[in-house]
mmCIF file of C-alpha atoms in Angstrom:
data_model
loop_
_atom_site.group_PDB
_atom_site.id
_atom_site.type_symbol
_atom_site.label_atom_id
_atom_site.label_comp_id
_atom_site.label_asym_id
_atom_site.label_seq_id
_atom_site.Cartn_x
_atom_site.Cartn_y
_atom_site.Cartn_z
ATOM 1 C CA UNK A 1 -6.773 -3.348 -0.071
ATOM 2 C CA UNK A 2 -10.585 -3.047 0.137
ATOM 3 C CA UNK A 3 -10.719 -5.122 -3.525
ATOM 4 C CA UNK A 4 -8.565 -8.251 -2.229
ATOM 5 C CA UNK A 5 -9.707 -11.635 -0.616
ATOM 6 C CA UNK A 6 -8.929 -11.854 2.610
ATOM 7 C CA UNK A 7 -6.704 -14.950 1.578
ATOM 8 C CA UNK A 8 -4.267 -12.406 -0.502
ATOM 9 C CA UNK A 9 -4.389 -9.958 1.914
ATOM 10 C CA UNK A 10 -3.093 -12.841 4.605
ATOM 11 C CA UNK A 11 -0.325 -13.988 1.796
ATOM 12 C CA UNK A 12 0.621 -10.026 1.088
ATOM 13 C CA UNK A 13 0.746 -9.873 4.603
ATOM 14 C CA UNK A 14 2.968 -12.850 5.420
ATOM 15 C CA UNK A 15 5.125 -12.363 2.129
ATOM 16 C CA UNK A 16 6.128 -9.268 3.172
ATOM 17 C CA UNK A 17 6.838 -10.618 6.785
ATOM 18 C CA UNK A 18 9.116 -13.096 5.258
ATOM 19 C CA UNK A 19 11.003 -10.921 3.281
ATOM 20 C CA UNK A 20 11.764 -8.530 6.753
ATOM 21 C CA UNK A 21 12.864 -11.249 8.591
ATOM 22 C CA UNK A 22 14.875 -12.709 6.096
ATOM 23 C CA UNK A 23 16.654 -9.274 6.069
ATOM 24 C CA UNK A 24 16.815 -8.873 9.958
ATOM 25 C CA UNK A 25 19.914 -10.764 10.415
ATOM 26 C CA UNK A 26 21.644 -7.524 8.590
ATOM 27 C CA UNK A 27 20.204 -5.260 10.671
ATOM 28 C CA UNK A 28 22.107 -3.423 13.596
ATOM 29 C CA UNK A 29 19.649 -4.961 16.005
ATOM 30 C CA UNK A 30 17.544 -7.867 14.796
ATOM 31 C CA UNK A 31 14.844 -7.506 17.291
ATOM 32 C CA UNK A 32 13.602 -4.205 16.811
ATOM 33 C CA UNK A 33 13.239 -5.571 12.887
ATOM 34 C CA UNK A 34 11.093 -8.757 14.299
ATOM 35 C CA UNK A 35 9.337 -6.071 16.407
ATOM 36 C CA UNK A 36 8.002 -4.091 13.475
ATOM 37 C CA UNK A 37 7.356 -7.113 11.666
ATOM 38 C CA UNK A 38 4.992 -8.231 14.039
ATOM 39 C CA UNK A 39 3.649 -5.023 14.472
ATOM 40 C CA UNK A 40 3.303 -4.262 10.786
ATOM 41 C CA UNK A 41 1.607 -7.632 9.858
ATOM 42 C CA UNK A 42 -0.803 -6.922 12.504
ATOM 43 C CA UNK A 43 -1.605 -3.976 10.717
ATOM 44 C CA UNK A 44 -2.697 -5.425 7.793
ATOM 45 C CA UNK A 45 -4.724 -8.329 8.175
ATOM 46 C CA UNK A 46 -6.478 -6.462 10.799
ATOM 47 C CA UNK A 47 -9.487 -5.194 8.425
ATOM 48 C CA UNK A 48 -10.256 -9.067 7.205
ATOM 49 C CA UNK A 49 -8.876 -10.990 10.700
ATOM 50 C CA UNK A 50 -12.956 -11.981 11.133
ATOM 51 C CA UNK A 51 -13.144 -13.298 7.570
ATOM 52 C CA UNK A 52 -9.983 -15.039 7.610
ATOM 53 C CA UNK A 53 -11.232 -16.858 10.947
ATOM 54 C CA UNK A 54 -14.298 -17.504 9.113
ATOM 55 C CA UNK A 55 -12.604 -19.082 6.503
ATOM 56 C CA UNK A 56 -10.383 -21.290 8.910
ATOM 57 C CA UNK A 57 -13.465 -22.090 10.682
ATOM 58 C CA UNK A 58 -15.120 -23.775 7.311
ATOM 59 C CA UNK A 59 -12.005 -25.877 6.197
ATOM 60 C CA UNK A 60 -10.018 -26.141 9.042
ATOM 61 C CA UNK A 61 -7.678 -28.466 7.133
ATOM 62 C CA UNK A 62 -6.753 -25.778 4.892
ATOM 63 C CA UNK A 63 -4.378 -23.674 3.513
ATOM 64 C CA UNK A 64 -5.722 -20.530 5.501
ATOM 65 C CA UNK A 65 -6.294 -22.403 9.196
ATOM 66 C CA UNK A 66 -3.245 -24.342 8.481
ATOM 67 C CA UNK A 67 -1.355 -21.292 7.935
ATOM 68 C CA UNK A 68 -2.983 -19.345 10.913
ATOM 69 C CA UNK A 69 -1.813 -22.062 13.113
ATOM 70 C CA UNK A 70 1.967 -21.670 11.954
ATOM 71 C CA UNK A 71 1.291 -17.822 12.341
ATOM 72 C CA UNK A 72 0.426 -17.959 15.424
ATOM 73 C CA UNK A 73 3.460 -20.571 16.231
ATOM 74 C CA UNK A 74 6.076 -18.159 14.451
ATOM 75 C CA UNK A 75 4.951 -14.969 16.644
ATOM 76 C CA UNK A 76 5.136 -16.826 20.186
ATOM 77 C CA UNK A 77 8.421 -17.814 18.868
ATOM 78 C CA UNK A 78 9.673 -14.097 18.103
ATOM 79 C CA UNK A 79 8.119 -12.847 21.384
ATOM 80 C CA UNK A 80 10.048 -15.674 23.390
ATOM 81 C CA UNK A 81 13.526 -14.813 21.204
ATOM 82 C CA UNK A 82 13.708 -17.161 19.085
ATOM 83 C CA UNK A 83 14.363 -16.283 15.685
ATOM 84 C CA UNK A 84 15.309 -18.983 13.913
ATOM 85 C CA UNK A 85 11.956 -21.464 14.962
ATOM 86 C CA UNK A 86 10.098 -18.324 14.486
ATOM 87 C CA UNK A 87 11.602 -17.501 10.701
ATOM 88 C CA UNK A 88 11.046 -21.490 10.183
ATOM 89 C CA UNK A 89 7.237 -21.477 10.761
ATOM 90 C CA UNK A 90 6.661 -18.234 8.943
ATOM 91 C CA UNK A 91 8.140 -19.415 6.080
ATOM 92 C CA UNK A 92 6.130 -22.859 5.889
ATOM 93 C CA UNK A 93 2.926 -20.193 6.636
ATOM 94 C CA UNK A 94 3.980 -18.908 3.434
ATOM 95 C CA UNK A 95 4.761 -22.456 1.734
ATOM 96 C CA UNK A 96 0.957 -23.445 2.832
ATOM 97 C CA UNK A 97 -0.753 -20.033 1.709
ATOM 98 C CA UNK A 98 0.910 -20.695 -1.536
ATOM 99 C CA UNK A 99 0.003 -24.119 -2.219
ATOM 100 C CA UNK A 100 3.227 -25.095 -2.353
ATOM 101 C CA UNK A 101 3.700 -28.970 -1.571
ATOM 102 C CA UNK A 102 7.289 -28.494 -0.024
ATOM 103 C CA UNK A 103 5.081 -26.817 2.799
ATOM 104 C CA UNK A 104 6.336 -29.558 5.600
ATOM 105 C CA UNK A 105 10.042 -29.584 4.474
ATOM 106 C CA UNK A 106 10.693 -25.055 4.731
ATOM 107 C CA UNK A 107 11.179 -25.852 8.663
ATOM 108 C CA UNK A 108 14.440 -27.608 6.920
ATOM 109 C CA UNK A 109 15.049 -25.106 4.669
ATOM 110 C CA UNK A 110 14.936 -21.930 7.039
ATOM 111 C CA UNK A 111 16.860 -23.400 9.849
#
């Protein structure tokens, strides 16, 4: 992971998020899956969590601040319970990361 940007580490990282918690709703016991996808995203942006701040700090209208912010939105959400809200603003992280336009409409789309 040394090679990447700290922007595709942060969209690895939140890719792969989406993809376990799209899956937890299968599992015997959701939460422990939420648990270990907070845990494991944790895990790797750790290394470039400075850079990706510094980034955010020049263009705070941007894909990666904009994205932090709905990160950060999505996680309080899990730790309080709720799934679905939390699901909703990792996926428009995701939508924002990638550029994608539909970025304000995933809350509809994931609820």
């Amino acid at each position: 992971m040394e090679d990447e940007s700290p922007e595709l580490v942060l969209r690895s990282a939140v890719e792969a998020a989406v993809r376990q918690v799209l899956g937890a709703g299968s599992a015997p016991d959701p939460c422990v899956v939420i648990n270990q996808v907070m845990i494991d995203f944790a895990v790797r942006v750790a290394a470039v969590q400075h850079q990706l701040a510094a980034v955010a700090e020049r263009d705070p209208l941007g894909g990666v601040a904009l994205a932090r912010r709905h990160l950060g939105a999505a996680f309080g959400h899990f730790s309080d319970g709720r799934a679905a809200e939390g699901r909703a603003e990792l996926i428009t992280a995701r939508a924002l990361l990638n550029g994608s336009g539909d970025a304000d409409r995933s809350h509809e789309w994931s609820l």
